[in-house]
Coordinates of C-alpha atoms in Angstrom, one line a residue:
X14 CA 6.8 -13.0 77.7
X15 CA 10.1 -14.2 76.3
X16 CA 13.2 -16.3 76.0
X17 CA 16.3 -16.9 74.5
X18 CA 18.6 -19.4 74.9
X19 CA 22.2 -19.7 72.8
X20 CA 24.9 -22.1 72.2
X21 CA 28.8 -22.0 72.7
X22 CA 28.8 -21.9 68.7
X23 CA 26.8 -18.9 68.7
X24 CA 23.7 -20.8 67.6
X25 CA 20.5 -19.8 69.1
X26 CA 16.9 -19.8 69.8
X27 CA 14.2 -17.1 71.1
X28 CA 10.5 -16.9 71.1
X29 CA 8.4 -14.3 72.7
X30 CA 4.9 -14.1 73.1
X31 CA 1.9 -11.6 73.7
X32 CA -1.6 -11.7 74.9
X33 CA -4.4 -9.0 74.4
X34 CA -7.4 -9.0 76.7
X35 CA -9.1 -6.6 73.9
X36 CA -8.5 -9.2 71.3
X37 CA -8.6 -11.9 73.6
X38 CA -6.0 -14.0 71.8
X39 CA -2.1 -14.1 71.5
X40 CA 0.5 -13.2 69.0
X41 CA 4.0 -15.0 69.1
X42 CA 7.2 -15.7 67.3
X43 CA 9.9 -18.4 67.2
X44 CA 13.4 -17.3 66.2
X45 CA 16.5 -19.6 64.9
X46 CA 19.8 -17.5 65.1
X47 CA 23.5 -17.5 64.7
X48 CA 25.9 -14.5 66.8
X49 CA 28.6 -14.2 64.1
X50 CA 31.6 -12.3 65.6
X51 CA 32.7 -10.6 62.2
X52 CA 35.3 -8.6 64.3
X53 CA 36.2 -7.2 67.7
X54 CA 33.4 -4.6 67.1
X55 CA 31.2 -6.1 64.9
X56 CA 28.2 -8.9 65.4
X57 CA 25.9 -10.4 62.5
X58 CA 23.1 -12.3 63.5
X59 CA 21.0 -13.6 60.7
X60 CA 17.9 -15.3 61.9
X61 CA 14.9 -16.8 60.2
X62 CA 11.7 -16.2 62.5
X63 CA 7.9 -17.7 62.3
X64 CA 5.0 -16.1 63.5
X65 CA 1.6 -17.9 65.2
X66 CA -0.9 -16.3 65.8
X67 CA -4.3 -17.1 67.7
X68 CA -6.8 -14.1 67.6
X69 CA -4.6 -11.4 68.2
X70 CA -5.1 -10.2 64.7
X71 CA -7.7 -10.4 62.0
X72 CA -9.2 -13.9 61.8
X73 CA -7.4 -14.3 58.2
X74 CA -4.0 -14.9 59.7
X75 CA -4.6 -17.5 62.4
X76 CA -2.4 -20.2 62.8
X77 CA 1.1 -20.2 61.4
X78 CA 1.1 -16.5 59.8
X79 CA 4.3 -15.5 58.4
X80 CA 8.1 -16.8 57.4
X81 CA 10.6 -13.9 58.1
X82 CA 14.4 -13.8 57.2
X83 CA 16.7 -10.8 59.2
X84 CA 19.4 -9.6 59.6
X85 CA 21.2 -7.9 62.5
X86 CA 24.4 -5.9 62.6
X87 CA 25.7 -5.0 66.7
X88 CA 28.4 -2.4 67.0
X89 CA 29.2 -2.0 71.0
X90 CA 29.6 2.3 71.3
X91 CA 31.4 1.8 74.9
X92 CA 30.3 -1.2 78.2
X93 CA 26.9 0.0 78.5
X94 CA 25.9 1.4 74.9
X95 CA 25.3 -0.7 71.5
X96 CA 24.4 0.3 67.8
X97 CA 22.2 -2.1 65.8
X98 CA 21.2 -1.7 62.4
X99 CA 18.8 -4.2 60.8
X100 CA 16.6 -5.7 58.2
X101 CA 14.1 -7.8 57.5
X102 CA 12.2 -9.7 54.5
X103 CA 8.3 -11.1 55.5
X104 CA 6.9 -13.5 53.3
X105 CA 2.9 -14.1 54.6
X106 CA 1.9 -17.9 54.9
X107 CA -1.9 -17.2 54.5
X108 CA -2.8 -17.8 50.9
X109 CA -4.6 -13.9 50.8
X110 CA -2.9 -10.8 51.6
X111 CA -4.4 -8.6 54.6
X112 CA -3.9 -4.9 55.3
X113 CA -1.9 -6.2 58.1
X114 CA -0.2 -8.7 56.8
X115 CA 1.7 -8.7 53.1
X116 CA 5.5 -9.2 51.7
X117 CA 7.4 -6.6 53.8
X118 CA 10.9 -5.3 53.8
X119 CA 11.9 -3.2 56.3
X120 CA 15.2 -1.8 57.6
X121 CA 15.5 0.4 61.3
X122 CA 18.1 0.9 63.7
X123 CA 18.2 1.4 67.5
X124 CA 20.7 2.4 70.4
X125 CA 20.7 -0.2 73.5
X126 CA 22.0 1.4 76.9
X127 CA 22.4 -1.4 79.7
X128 CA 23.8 -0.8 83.3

């Protein structure tokens, strides 16, 4: 489940949600963003996300869980095909650190084809 609504001034906001029926509980994230047209073929969107959860994961990370900052760079290949490159910082807001969730930086990348 998700949405996403965003301003004239490129200013937006997304959240998207998940339920397990093995976990019985849900796992969802708020996002703030900007779309920052650097040039003709090149977006930034920096974001700062927070992350709920509600049994989805271990019992140490109900609630409010984690505080991320990203960072999002969009390269349009041709009509139907885009290049994104990203990266993100996670800062946990539980006081203990979990195996599943700890201070992460990741970076990936993925190709978008729409019709």
């Amino acid at each position: 489940l998700g949405a996403e609504w965003v301003s004239e001034l490129g200013v937006g906001l997304a959240a998207e949600a998940v339920w397990s029926v093995d976990a019985e509980g849900w796992f969802g994230e708020g996002l703030l963003f900007y779309e920052w047209e650097l040039a003709e073929r090149l977006t930034l969107v920096p974001a700062v996300a927070l992350g709920v959860n509600q049994g989805y994961v271990d019992d140490e990370h109900d609630g409010f869980n984690h505080l991320a900052l990203q960072l999002e760079g969009i390269i349009p290949l041709s009509d139907h095909l885009e290049a994104v490159a990203y990266a993100a910082w996670v800062e946990p807001l539980d006081d203990e650190d979990g195996e599943s969730l700890r201070n992460l930086f990741w970076v990936g990348g993925s190709l978008t084809f729409t019709f």
